[in-house]
Coordinates of C-alpha atoms and ligand atoms in Angstrom, one line a residue:
Chain A
M1 CA 87.8 119.6 121.4
I2 CA 90.2 117.5 123.6
D3 CA 89.8 117.9 127.3
V4 CA 92.4 116.4 129.7
K5 CA 91.6 116.3 133.4
N6 CA 94.1 115.4 136.1
L7 CA 96.1 113.1 133.8
S8 CA 98.8 111.1 135.4
K9 CA 100.9 108.3 134.0
S10 CA 103.4 106.0 135.7
F11 CA 105.6 103.3 134.2
G12 CA 106.0 101.1 137.2
H13 CA 107.0 103.4 140.0
H14 CA 108.3 106.1 137.6
L15 CA 105.8 109.0 137.5
V16 CA 106.1 110.4 134.0
L17 CA 103.0 112.6 133.8
D18 CA 102.0 114.4 137.0
D19 CA 98.4 115.5 137.2
I20 CA 98.1 117.4 133.9
S21 CA 94.9 119.3 133.0
Q22 CA 94.6 120.9 129.6
H23 CA 92.0 121.9 127.0
I24 CA 92.7 121.9 123.3
Y25 CA 90.2 124.1 121.4
P26 CA 89.1 123.5 117.8
G27 CA 91.5 125.1 115.3
E28 CA 94.2 125.6 118.0
K29 CA 97.9 124.8 117.2
V30 CA 99.3 123.7 120.5
V31 CA 103.1 123.3 120.5
I32 CA 104.8 121.3 123.3
I33 CA 108.4 122.0 124.0
G34 CA 110.7 120.8 126.8
P35 CA 113.8 118.8 127.6
S36 CA 114.0 115.2 126.5
G37 CA 112.5 112.8 129.0
S38 CA 110.0 115.3 130.3
G39 CA 107.0 113.3 129.2
K40 CA 106.0 115.1 126.0
S41 CA 105.7 111.9 123.9
T42 CA 103.8 110.2 126.7
F43 CA 101.4 113.0 127.0
L44 CA 100.7 113.0 123.2
R45 CA 100.4 109.2 123.2
C46 CA 97.9 109.3 126.0
L47 CA 95.6 111.6 123.9
N48 CA 94.9 108.7 121.5
L49 CA 95.4 106.0 124.1
L50 CA 98.6 104.5 122.7
E51 CA 99.5 104.8 126.3
E52 CA 96.9 103.9 128.9
P53 CA 96.7 106.8 131.5
T54 CA 97.2 105.7 135.1
K55 CA 94.7 108.4 136.3
G56 CA 92.6 111.1 134.9
V57 CA 89.9 111.6 132.3
I58 CA 90.3 112.5 128.6
T59 CA 87.3 113.6 126.6
F60 CA 87.4 114.0 122.8
D61 CA 84.5 115.7 121.2
G62 CA 82.2 114.9 124.1
T63 CA 83.2 111.2 124.3
V64 CA 85.1 110.1 127.4
I65 CA 87.8 108.1 125.7
T66 CA 89.4 106.9 129.0
D67 CA 86.1 105.1 129.7
P68 CA 86.8 101.3 129.4
K69 CA 83.7 101.0 127.2
A70 CA 84.8 103.7 124.7
K71 CA 85.2 102.5 121.1
I72 CA 88.8 103.3 120.8
D73 CA 89.2 102.4 117.1
L74 CA 86.4 104.8 116.2
I75 CA 88.0 107.6 118.2
R76 CA 91.5 107.0 116.8
R77 CA 90.1 107.4 113.2
Q78 CA 89.5 111.0 114.0
M79 CA 92.9 111.6 115.4
G80 CA 95.8 111.5 113.0
M81 CA 99.3 110.8 114.4
V82 CA 102.7 111.4 112.9
F83 CA 105.7 109.7 114.5
Q84 CA 109.3 110.7 114.8
H85 CA 110.4 107.6 112.8
F86 CA 107.6 107.8 110.2
N87 CA 106.5 104.2 110.8
L88 CA 105.5 103.7 107.2
F89 CA 104.6 100.1 106.3
P90 CA 107.7 98.9 104.4
N91 CA 105.8 95.9 102.9
M92 CA 103.3 98.2 101.1
T93 CA 103.5 100.7 98.3
I94 CA 102.9 104.4 99.2
R95 CA 99.4 104.0 97.7
K96 CA 98.6 101.0 99.9
N97 CA 100.1 102.8 103.0
I98 CA 97.7 105.6 102.5
T99 CA 94.6 103.7 101.4
L100 CA 94.7 100.7 103.7
A101 CA 93.0 102.4 106.7
P102 CA 90.3 104.3 104.8
V103 CA 89.4 101.2 102.9
R104 CA 89.5 98.7 105.8
T105 CA 87.5 100.9 108.1
G106 CA 84.9 101.4 105.5
L107 CA 85.4 105.1 105.1
M108 CA 86.0 104.8 101.3
K109 CA 85.9 102.3 98.5
Q110 CA 89.4 101.4 97.1
S111 CA 88.8 103.5 93.9
E112 CA 87.8 106.6 96.0
A113 CA 90.7 106.1 98.3
D114 CA 93.1 105.8 95.4
A115 CA 91.9 109.0 93.9
D116 CA 92.0 110.7 97.3
A117 CA 95.6 109.5 97.9
E118 CA 96.7 110.9 94.6
T119 CA 95.1 114.3 95.4
L120 CA 96.7 114.4 98.8
L121 CA 100.1 113.3 97.4
E122 CA 99.9 116.1 94.8
R123 CA 99.6 118.6 97.6
V124 CA 102.8 117.5 99.2
G125 CA 104.5 117.2 95.8
L126 CA 104.8 113.4 95.8
R127 CA 102.2 112.4 93.3
D128 CA 104.7 110.6 91.1
R129 CA 105.9 108.3 94.0
V130 CA 102.5 106.7 94.5
D131 CA 103.7 103.3 93.4
A132 CA 107.1 103.4 95.1
Y133 CA 107.9 101.6 98.3
P134 CA 109.0 103.5 101.5
A135 CA 112.5 102.2 101.2
Q136 CA 112.9 104.2 98.0
L137 CA 112.0 107.5 99.6
S138 CA 114.2 110.0 101.4
G139 CA 113.4 110.8 105.1
G140 CA 111.6 114.0 104.2
Q141 CA 109.5 112.3 101.6
K142 CA 108.7 109.5 104.0
Q143 CA 107.5 112.0 106.6
R144 CA 105.3 113.8 104.1
V145 CA 103.8 110.5 103.1
A146 CA 103.2 109.7 106.8
I147 CA 101.3 113.0 107.1
V148 CA 99.2 112.2 104.0
R149 CA 98.5 108.8 105.4
A150 CA 97.1 110.3 108.6
L151 CA 95.2 112.9 106.7
A152 CA 93.5 110.3 104.5
M153 CA 91.3 109.3 107.4
R154 CA 90.0 112.9 107.5
P155 CA 91.0 113.4 111.2
K156 CA 89.7 116.3 113.3
V157 CA 93.0 116.7 115.0
M158 CA 96.6 115.9 114.1
L159 CA 99.2 114.8 116.7
F160 CA 102.8 115.2 115.8
D161 CA 105.6 113.7 117.9
E162 CA 108.9 115.4 116.9
P163 CA 108.2 114.9 113.2
T164 CA 111.5 116.4 112.0
S165 CA 113.9 115.1 114.7
A166 CA 114.9 112.0 112.7
L167 CA 115.5 114.0 109.5
D168 CA 118.7 115.3 107.9
P169 CA 118.8 119.1 108.3
E170 CA 118.2 119.8 104.6
M171 CA 114.9 117.9 104.8
V172 CA 113.4 119.6 107.8
G173 CA 112.1 122.5 105.8
E174 CA 110.0 120.5 103.4
V175 CA 108.1 118.7 106.3
L176 CA 107.6 121.9 108.2
E177 CA 106.2 123.5 105.1
V178 CA 103.5 120.8 104.8
M179 CA 102.7 121.3 108.5
K180 CA 102.3 125.1 108.0
Q181 CA 100.1 124.5 105.1
L182 CA 97.9 122.3 107.2
A183 CA 97.8 124.8 110.0
D184 CA 96.8 127.5 107.6
E185 CA 93.9 125.3 106.5
G186 CA 92.6 125.4 110.0
M187 CA 93.6 121.9 111.3
T188 CA 93.6 121.4 115.0
M189 CA 97.2 120.4 115.8
V190 CA 99.2 119.3 118.8
V191 CA 102.9 119.3 118.0
V192 CA 105.9 118.2 120.0
T193 CA 109.0 119.7 118.5
H194 CA 112.4 121.2 119.0
E195 CA 111.9 123.6 116.0
M196 CA 111.5 126.9 117.9
G197 CA 111.1 128.8 114.7
F198 CA 108.1 126.7 113.8
A199 CA 106.7 127.0 117.3
R200 CA 106.9 130.8 117.2
E201 CA 105.4 131.1 113.7
V202 CA 102.6 128.5 113.8
G203 CA 101.8 127.9 117.5
S204 CA 98.8 129.6 118.9
R205 CA 99.8 128.4 122.4
I206 CA 103.1 126.9 123.7
L207 CA 103.3 124.4 126.5
F208 CA 106.6 124.0 128.3
M209 CA 106.9 120.6 129.9
A210 CA 109.5 119.4 132.5
D211 CA 109.3 116.5 134.9
G212 CA 105.9 115.5 133.8
K213 CA 104.3 118.8 134.5
V214 CA 103.3 121.8 132.3
L215 CA 105.4 124.4 134.0
E216 CA 104.5 127.3 131.7
E217 CA 102.0 128.0 128.9
A218 CA 101.5 131.1 126.8
P219 CA 101.2 132.4 123.3
P220 CA 104.6 132.2 121.6
A221 CA 105.4 135.9 121.7
Q222 CA 104.9 136.0 125.5
L223 CA 106.5 132.6 126.2
F224 CA 109.6 133.3 124.2
G225 CA 109.7 137.0 124.9
S226 CA 109.3 137.0 128.6
P227 CA 109.7 133.6 130.1
T228 CA 109.1 133.5 133.9
H229 CA 109.9 130.0 135.1
P230 CA 113.6 129.5 135.7
R231 CA 113.5 126.0 134.1
L232 CA 112.1 127.6 131.0
K233 CA 114.7 130.3 130.9
D234 CA 117.4 127.7 131.3
F235 CA 115.8 125.6 128.5
L236 CA 115.5 128.5 126.1
S237 CA 119.0 129.7 126.7
K238 CA 120.2 126.2 125.6
V239 CA 118.0 125.8 122.5
L240 CA 117.9 129.3 121.1
Chain B
M1 CA 123.5 44.4 85.4
E2 CA 121.7 41.2 84.3
Q3 CA 124.5 38.9 85.6
W4 CA 124.5 40.7 89.1
P5 CA 122.1 38.1 90.7
V6 CA 124.4 35.3 89.3
L7 CA 127.6 37.0 90.6
Y8 CA 125.9 37.6 93.9
Q9 CA 124.9 34.0 94.4
Q10 CA 128.4 32.8 93.3
W11 CA 130.4 35.1 95.5
K12 CA 128.1 34.7 98.5
Q13 CA 128.8 30.9 98.3
F14 CA 132.5 31.7 98.3
I15 CA 132.2 33.7 101.4
I16 CA 130.1 31.1 103.2
A17 CA 132.6 28.4 102.2
G18 CA 135.4 30.5 103.6
E19 CA 137.2 30.9 100.2
A20 CA 139.3 34.0 99.5
V21 CA 137.4 36.9 97.9
T22 CA 138.6 40.4 96.9
P23 CA 137.3 43.3 99.0
W24 CA 135.4 44.4 96.0
Q25 CA 133.6 41.1 95.7
K26 CA 132.8 41.2 99.4
Y27 CA 131.3 44.8 99.3
F28 CA 129.4 43.9 96.2
V29 CA 127.7 41.0 98.1
L30 CA 126.9 43.3 101.1
F31 CA 125.6 46.0 98.8
Y32 CA 123.5 43.6 96.8
Q33 CA 122.2 42.0 100.0
A34 CA 121.3 45.4 101.5
F35 CA 119.6 47.0 98.5
M36 CA 118.8 44.6 95.7
E37 CA 118.0 41.1 97.0
A38 CA 114.3 40.5 97.3
D39 CA 113.7 44.0 95.9
R40 CA 114.7 45.5 99.2
W41 CA 115.1 49.0 97.6
K42 CA 111.3 49.1 97.6
Q43 CA 111.3 49.0 101.4
Y44 CA 113.7 52.0 101.5
L45 CA 111.5 53.8 99.0
N46 CA 108.4 53.1 101.1
G47 CA 110.4 54.4 104.1
V48 CA 111.2 57.6 102.3
G49 CA 107.6 58.0 101.4
T50 CA 106.5 57.5 105.0
T51 CA 109.3 59.8 106.3
L52 CA 108.1 62.6 103.9
T53 CA 104.4 62.0 104.7
V54 CA 105.1 62.1 108.5
T55 CA 107.2 65.2 108.1
A56 CA 104.5 67.0 106.1
M57 CA 101.8 66.0 108.6
A58 CA 103.8 66.9 111.6
L59 CA 104.8 70.2 110.0
A60 CA 101.2 71.1 109.1
M61 CA 100.1 70.3 112.6
G62 CA 103.1 72.1 114.1
V63 CA 102.5 75.2 112.2
T64 CA 98.8 75.2 113.0
I65 CA 99.3 74.7 116.7
G66 CA 102.2 77.1 116.6
V67 CA 100.2 79.9 115.0
I68 CA 97.3 79.5 117.4
V69 CA 99.5 79.4 120.5
A70 CA 101.6 82.3 119.3
V71 CA 98.5 84.4 118.5
I72 CA 97.0 83.6 121.9
R73 CA 100.2 84.4 123.8
T74 CA 100.9 87.7 122.0
S75 CA 97.4 88.9 122.1
H76 CA 97.3 88.2 125.8
A77 CA 100.5 90.1 126.3
Q78 CA 99.3 93.0 124.3
Q79 CA 96.0 93.6 126.1
R80 CA 95.7 97.0 127.7
P81 CA 96.7 96.7 131.3
G82 CA 93.8 96.6 133.7
R83 CA 91.5 95.3 131.0
R84 CA 92.7 91.8 130.7
N85 CA 90.2 89.2 129.6
P86 CA 90.2 86.4 132.2
V87 CA 89.2 83.7 129.7
L88 CA 92.1 84.6 127.5
G89 CA 94.3 84.6 130.6
L90 CA 93.3 81.0 131.3
I91 CA 93.9 79.8 127.7
N92 CA 97.2 81.6 127.8
L93 CA 98.2 79.7 130.9
V94 CA 97.4 76.4 129.2
C95 CA 99.5 77.5 126.2
R96 CA 102.4 78.3 128.5
V97 CA 102.2 75.0 130.3
Y98 CA 102.2 73.2 126.9
V99 CA 105.2 75.0 125.6
T100 CA 107.1 74.5 128.9
V101 CA 106.4 70.8 129.1
I102 CA 107.1 70.0 125.5
R103 CA 110.4 72.0 125.4
G104 CA 111.4 70.7 128.8
T105 CA 111.2 66.9 128.0
P106 CA 113.0 64.8 125.5
M107 CA 111.3 64.0 122.2
M108 CA 112.1 60.3 122.7
V109 CA 110.3 60.3 126.0
Q110 CA 107.3 62.1 124.6
L111 CA 107.1 59.6 121.8
L112 CA 107.2 56.6 124.2
I113 CA 104.6 58.2 126.4
M114 CA 102.3 58.8 123.4
G115 CA 102.9 55.4 121.9
M116 CA 102.9 53.2 125.1
V117 CA 100.7 55.1 127.5
I118 CA 98.3 57.4 125.9
F119 CA 97.7 55.5 122.6
K120 CA 98.6 52.1 124.1
S121 CA 95.9 50.3 122.3
S122 CA 96.4 51.9 118.9
R123 CA 98.0 49.8 116.2
N124 CA 98.6 52.7 113.9
F125 CA 102.2 53.5 115.1
T126 CA 103.1 55.7 112.2
M127 CA 100.1 58.0 112.9
V128 CA 100.8 58.2 116.6
G129 CA 104.4 59.1 115.7
A130 CA 103.3 61.8 113.4
L131 CA 100.9 63.2 116.0
S132 CA 103.6 63.2 118.6
L133 CA 106.0 65.0 116.3
G134 CA 103.3 67.6 115.4
I135 CA 102.6 68.3 119.0
N136 CA 106.3 68.6 119.7
S137 CA 106.9 70.8 116.7
G138 CA 104.0 73.1 117.6
A139 CA 105.7 74.2 120.8
Y140 CA 108.9 75.2 118.9
V141 CA 107.1 76.8 116.0
S142 CA 105.0 78.9 118.5
E143 CA 108.2 80.2 120.0
I144 CA 109.6 80.9 116.6
I145 CA 106.5 82.9 115.5
R146 CA 106.3 84.7 118.9
G147 CA 109.9 85.7 118.4
G148 CA 109.2 87.0 114.9
L149 CA 106.2 89.0 116.1
M150 CA 108.1 90.5 119.0
S151 CA 111.1 91.4 116.9
L152 CA 109.0 93.7 114.8
D153 CA 109.3 97.4 115.6
P154 CA 106.3 98.2 117.9
G155 CA 105.9 101.4 116.0
Q156 CA 104.5 99.4 113.1
A157 CA 101.5 98.2 115.1
E158 CA 101.1 101.6 116.7
A159 CA 100.9 103.3 113.3
G160 CA 98.2 100.8 112.3
R161 CA 96.2 101.3 115.5
S162 CA 96.6 105.1 115.4
L163 CA 94.9 105.0 112.0
G164 CA 91.9 103.3 113.6
L165 CA 92.6 99.8 112.3
N166 CA 91.5 97.2 114.8
Y167 CA 93.8 94.6 116.3
F168 CA 93.1 91.9 113.8
D169 CA 93.5 94.1 110.7
T170 CA 96.7 95.5 112.1
M171 CA 98.0 91.9 112.6
R172 CA 96.8 90.7 109.2
F173 CA 98.0 93.5 107.0
I174 CA 101.0 95.0 108.9
V175 CA 102.5 92.7 111.6
V176 CA 102.1 89.2 110.2
P177 CA 103.4 89.8 106.6
Q178 CA 106.5 91.4 108.0
A179 CA 106.9 88.8 110.7
I180 CA 106.7 86.0 108.1
K181 CA 109.8 87.3 106.4
A182 CA 111.7 87.3 109.7
I183 CA 110.4 83.8 110.7
L184 CA 111.1 81.9 107.5
P185 CA 114.8 80.9 108.1
A186 CA 114.0 79.5 111.5
L187 CA 110.9 77.8 110.2
G188 CA 113.1 76.1 107.5
N189 CA 115.4 74.8 110.2
E190 CA 112.5 73.5 112.2
F191 CA 111.4 71.6 109.0
I192 CA 114.8 70.0 108.6
I193 CA 114.9 69.0 112.3
L194 CA 111.5 67.5 111.9
L195 CA 112.5 65.6 108.9
K196 CA 115.4 64.0 110.7
D197 CA 113.4 63.5 113.9
T198 CA 111.0 61.3 112.1
S199 CA 113.6 58.6 112.5
L200 CA 112.7 58.5 116.2
I201 CA 109.3 57.1 115.6
T202 CA 110.8 53.7 115.1
V203 CA 110.9 53.4 118.9
I204 CA 107.2 53.0 118.9
G205 CA 107.1 51.0 115.7
G206 CA 106.5 53.8 113.2
K207 CA 107.4 52.5 109.7
E208 CA 109.7 55.1 108.2
L209 CA 113.1 55.0 106.7
L210 CA 115.1 53.8 109.7
Y211 CA 112.5 51.1 110.4
A212 CA 113.1 49.8 106.9
A213 CA 116.9 49.7 107.5
Q214 CA 116.4 48.0 110.8
G215 CA 114.1 45.4 109.3
I216 CA 116.7 44.6 106.6
Y217 CA 119.8 44.2 108.9
S218 CA 117.8 42.1 111.3
R219 CA 117.6 39.6 108.5
T220 CA 121.1 39.9 107.0
Y221 CA 123.0 40.7 110.2
E222 CA 125.0 43.3 108.1
Q223 CA 124.4 46.8 109.4
M224 CA 126.9 49.0 107.5
F225 CA 125.2 49.3 104.1
P226 CA 121.6 49.8 105.3
L227 CA 122.7 52.4 107.8
F228 CA 125.0 54.3 105.5
G229 CA 122.4 54.0 102.8
I230 CA 119.7 55.7 104.9
A231 CA 122.2 58.3 106.2
I232 CA 122.9 59.3 102.6
I233 CA 119.2 59.4 101.8
Y234 CA 118.5 61.7 104.8
L235 CA 121.4 63.9 103.8
I236 CA 120.2 64.2 100.2
L237 CA 116.6 65.0 101.4
V238 CA 118.0 67.7 103.8
M239 CA 120.2 69.1 101.1
I240 CA 117.3 69.4 98.6
F241 CA 115.2 71.3 101.2
S242 CA 118.1 73.6 102.2
W243 CA 118.6 74.4 98.6
L244 CA 114.9 75.2 98.1
Q245 CA 114.9 77.3 101.3
G246 CA 117.8 79.3 100.0
I247 CA 116.0 80.1 96.8
L248 CA 112.9 81.2 98.7
E249 CA 114.9 83.4 101.0
R250 CA 116.8 85.0 98.2
R251 CA 113.6 85.8 96.5
L252 CA 112.1 87.4 99.6
R253 CA 115.3 89.5 100.1
Q254 CA 115.1 90.7 96.5
S255 CA 111.7 92.2 97.2
D256 CA 113.2 94.1 100.1
R257 CA 115.8 95.9 97.9
R258 CA 113.2 96.9 95.4
Ligands
ADP1 N1 107.1 102.4 127.7 C1 107.8 102.9 128.7 N2 108.2 102.2 129.7 C2 109.0 102.7 130.7 N3 109.3 104.0 130.8 C3 109.0 104.8 129.8 C4 108.2 104.3 128.6 N4 108.0 105.3 127.8 C5 108.6 106.4 128.3 N5 109.2 106.1 129.5 C6 109.9 107.0 130.4 O1 109.1 108.2 130.6 C7 109.8 109.3 130.6 C8 109.2 110.3 129.6 O2 109.4 109.8 128.3 P1 108.9 110.6 127.0 O3 107.4 110.8 127.2 O4 109.3 109.8 125.9 O5 109.7 112.0 127.1 P2 109.9 113.0 125.9 O6 109.1 112.7 124.8 O7 109.6 114.3 126.6 O8 111.4 112.9 125.6 C9 111.3 109.0 130.3 O9 112.0 108.9 131.5 C10 111.1 107.6 129.7 O10 112.3 106.8 130.0
MG2 MG1 109.7 112.1 122.8

């Protein structure tokens, strides 16, 4: 579904991603772990071109998105993204946050989008907050709304960048629960997280990144059960 | 009130004749001379009208230029690296030169250049003055707007773009409405500066409030009352606008706490 070939990214002279090649298959749940600063966010942000790759080719559903002529807005509509700091629009109600993109891009009429937003909010238990503003929600609620906002575009793949890292511990569970539900429904997901329990339970494949490279990749049982790379062993001994 | 003209004539004759008058009588004569004689208050009133008109025109022009320049400069800066549009690059360069020149030279000098060089043959001094102020204000307003746009968390625009919204929808629905809130106090200050700077257009013959005062004291040779008078008028105008600005800002902040 997403094919990454020889992806490199530098900020100035600082090489952040070093020749990464990966393929993400439909329905896969790829979980990316690794120490901070290893390039996980940058990798994720290259997938929907929030960062411009310095080198390499990324193909999404047969379209070369790194091609300068690619219609990037059309491609991004099919890739949902959830940010660490939610990035809800504080000047809009929850309803407007969710319906703005589907309506403006012509995916739905306002009335359809409204009904759709309420159905989606119902699923994450926030139907009654549809007319609230983001400032009135807790962190966990904001992140659930952010997930719904991305889902409202009916994406084929969802990208999560540390979706629970900015949350108080008691709110982590409610967000992970929504993500698990999504995984069970068969959504293709790429998730950067420090939640090793989630990685183990939901991940179909774990990538361990350090220094801009994928140093090890395996299904969770193998990667957590018998890590081989010393950097991974070291990392796991610190986080587990 | 009705006997004021009589008293004025009488006491004025005393002063001319060198007879002793009380300070109160003397100030009454100066006051009457500065504001009442020959219906001079009408000249101040016309001056206020012109000052407000020039301010409004210059502000409208300043905001228009400011928005255009700010949009050009931010959209140039936000282009994806390696895919820069050369035409936009050129326009951006023009905008940068404009902002640098305007902010790097005194308002008074700009006015004189506009009035005495560029529009040398124009007789409409007030309009030339308003035009100069507008062009000047545009540079400052563009910097205010650019600052407001840049102060916004880049995550807001990223969230918009990641949903597939295009650049202009992202600006229109997400970035600009939030930036306006951040910009408003600075824009209010710019308005007040502009209001006071209209007094500078007298140097090229613009007929606003200061021009009225100058015209009057060049006849009476008494500067104190006309100058204090217009100082008080400027102060009152500024205080009214500061008060209105305060109300507007408080209202916007309320919607934040909702
Ligand atoms: N916009 C940027 N400009 C310059 N350096 C950046 C930028 N974004 C990330 N970096 C650098 O790239 C490296 C990897 O960052 P990131 O992808 O955020 O790592 P991670 O998500 O794994 O913590 C870090 O050293 C960071 O400082
Ligand atoms: Mg990160």
